[in-house]
Tab-separated table of C-alpha atoms in Angstrom:
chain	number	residue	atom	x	y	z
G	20	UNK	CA	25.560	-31.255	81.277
G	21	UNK	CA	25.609	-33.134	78.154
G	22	UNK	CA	25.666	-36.845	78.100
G	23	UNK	CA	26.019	-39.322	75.308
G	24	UNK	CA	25.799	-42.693	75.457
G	25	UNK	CA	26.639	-45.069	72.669
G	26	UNK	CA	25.664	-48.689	71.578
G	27	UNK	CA	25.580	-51.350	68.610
G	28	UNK	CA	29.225	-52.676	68.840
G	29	UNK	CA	30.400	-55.969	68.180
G	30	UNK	CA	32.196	-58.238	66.470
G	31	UNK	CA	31.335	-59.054	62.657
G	32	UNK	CA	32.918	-60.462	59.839
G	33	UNK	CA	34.487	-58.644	57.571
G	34	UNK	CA	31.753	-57.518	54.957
G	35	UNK	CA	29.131	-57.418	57.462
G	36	UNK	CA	27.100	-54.298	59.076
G	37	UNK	CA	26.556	-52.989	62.149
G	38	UNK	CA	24.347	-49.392	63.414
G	39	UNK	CA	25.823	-47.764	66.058
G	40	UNK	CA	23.364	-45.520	68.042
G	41	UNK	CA	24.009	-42.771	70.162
G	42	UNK	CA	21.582	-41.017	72.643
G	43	UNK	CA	21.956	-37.797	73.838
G	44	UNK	CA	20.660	-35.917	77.205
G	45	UNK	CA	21.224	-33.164	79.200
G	46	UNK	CA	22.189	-30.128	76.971
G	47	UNK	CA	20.776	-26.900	76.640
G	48	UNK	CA	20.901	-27.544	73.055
G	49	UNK	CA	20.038	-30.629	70.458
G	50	UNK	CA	24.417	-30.449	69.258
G	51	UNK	CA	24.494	-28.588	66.268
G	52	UNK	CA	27.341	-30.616	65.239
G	53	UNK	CA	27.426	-34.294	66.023
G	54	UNK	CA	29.114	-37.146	64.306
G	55	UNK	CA	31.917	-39.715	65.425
G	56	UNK	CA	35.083	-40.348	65.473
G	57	UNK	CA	37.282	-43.834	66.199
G	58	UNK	CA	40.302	-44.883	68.032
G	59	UNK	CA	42.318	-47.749	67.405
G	60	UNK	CA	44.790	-48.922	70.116
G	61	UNK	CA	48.025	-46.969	69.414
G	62	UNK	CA	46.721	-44.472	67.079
G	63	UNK	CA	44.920	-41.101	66.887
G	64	UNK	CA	41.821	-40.158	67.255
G	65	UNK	CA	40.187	-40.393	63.721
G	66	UNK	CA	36.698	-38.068	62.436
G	67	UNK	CA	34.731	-40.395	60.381
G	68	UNK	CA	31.165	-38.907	60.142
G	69	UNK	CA	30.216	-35.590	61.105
G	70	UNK	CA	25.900	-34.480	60.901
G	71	UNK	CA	24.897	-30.792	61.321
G	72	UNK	CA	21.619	-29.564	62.948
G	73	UNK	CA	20.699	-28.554	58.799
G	74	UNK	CA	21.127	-32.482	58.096
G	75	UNK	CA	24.149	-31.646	56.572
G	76	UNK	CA	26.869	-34.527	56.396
G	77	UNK	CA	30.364	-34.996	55.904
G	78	UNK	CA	32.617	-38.513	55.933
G	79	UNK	CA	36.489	-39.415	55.827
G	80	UNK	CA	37.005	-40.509	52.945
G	81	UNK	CA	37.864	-43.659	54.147
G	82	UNK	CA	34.722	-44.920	54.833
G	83	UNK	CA	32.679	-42.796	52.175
G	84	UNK	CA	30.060	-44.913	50.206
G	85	UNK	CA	29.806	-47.309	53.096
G	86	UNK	CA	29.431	-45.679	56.527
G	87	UNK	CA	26.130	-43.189	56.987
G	88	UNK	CA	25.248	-41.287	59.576
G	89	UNK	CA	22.042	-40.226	60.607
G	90	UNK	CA	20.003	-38.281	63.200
G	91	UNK	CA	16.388	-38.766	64.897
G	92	UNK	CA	15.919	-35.360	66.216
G	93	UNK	CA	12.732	-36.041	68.109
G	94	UNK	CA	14.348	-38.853	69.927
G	95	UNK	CA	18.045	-36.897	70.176
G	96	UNK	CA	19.576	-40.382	68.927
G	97	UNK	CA	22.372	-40.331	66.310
G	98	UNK	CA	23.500	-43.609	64.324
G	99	UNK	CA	26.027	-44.412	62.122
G	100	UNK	CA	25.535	-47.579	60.108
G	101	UNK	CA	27.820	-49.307	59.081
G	102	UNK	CA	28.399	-51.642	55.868
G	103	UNK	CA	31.166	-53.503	53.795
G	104	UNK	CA	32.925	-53.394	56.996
G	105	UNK	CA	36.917	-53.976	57.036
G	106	UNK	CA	39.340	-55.099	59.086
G	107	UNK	CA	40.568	-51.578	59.201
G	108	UNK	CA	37.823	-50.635	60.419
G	109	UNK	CA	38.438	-52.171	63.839
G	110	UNK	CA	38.375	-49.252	66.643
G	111	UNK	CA	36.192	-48.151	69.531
G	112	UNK	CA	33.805	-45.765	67.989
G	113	UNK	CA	32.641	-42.617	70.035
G	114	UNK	CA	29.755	-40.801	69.535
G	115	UNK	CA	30.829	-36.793	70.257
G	116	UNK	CA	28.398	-33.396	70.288
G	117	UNK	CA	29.995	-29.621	69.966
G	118	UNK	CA	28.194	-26.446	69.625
G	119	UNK	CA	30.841	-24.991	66.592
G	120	UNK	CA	32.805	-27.745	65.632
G	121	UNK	CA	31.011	-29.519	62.430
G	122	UNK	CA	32.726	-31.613	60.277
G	123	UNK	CA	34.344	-35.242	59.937
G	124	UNK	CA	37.344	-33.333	60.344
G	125	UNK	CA	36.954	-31.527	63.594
G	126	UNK	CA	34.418	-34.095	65.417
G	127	UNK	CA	37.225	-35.692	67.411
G	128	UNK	CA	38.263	-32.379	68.643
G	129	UNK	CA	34.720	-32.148	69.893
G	130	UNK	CA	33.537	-30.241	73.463
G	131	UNK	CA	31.203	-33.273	74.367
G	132	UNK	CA	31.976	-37.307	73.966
G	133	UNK	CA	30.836	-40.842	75.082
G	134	UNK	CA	32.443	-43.645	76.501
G	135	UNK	CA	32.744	-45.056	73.048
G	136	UNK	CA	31.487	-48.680	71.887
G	137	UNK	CA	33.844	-51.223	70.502
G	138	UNK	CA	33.840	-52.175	66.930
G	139	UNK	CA	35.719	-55.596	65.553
G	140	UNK	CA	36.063	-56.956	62.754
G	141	UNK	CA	37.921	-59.822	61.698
């Protein structure tokens, strides 16, 4: 039973930074594809960052060049840090882990998610 639980929300200022970090527990394997996706109240879900087990990384292109994401195997934590932050940007971000489904593009689609942190800014 995989769990993930994310933290590192909060409210900033547009052209601040924040690091989201997500730890993971429980599953028979470390997620060989991991990223996150967002949500903004009355919208889809949206893949921004996806990680692969290889290190491998892949971003929407809307937040290329200032989101990163990032993995600390030995301590099954994920991040995502985040910079230059926008308005825009404003969502609650969830951390999500799938055994097949790699990519920015497929992460919200993902077997495995948190209960998501909240991200504003303003």
């Amino acid at each position: 039973h995989v769990q993930l639980v994310e933290s590192g929300g909060g409210s900033v200022q547009a052209g601040g930074s924040l690091r989201l970090s997500c730890v993971s527990s429980g599953g028979p394997y470390a997620g060989h594809c991991m990223g996150w996706f967002r949500q903004a109240p009355g919208k889809e879900r949206e893949g921004v960052a996806g990680i692969e087990s290889d290190g491998s990384t892949s971003y929407a292109d809307s937040v290329k060049g200032r989101f990163t994401v990032s993995q600390d195997s030995a301590k099954n934590i994920l991040y995502l840090q985040m910079n230059s932050l926008k308005p825009e940007d404003t969502a609650m971000y969830y951390c999500a882990a799938d055994p097949f489904l790699c990519g920015y593009q497929h992460i919200q689609r993902a077997a495995y998610w948190g209960q998501g942190t909240q991200v504003t800014v303003s």
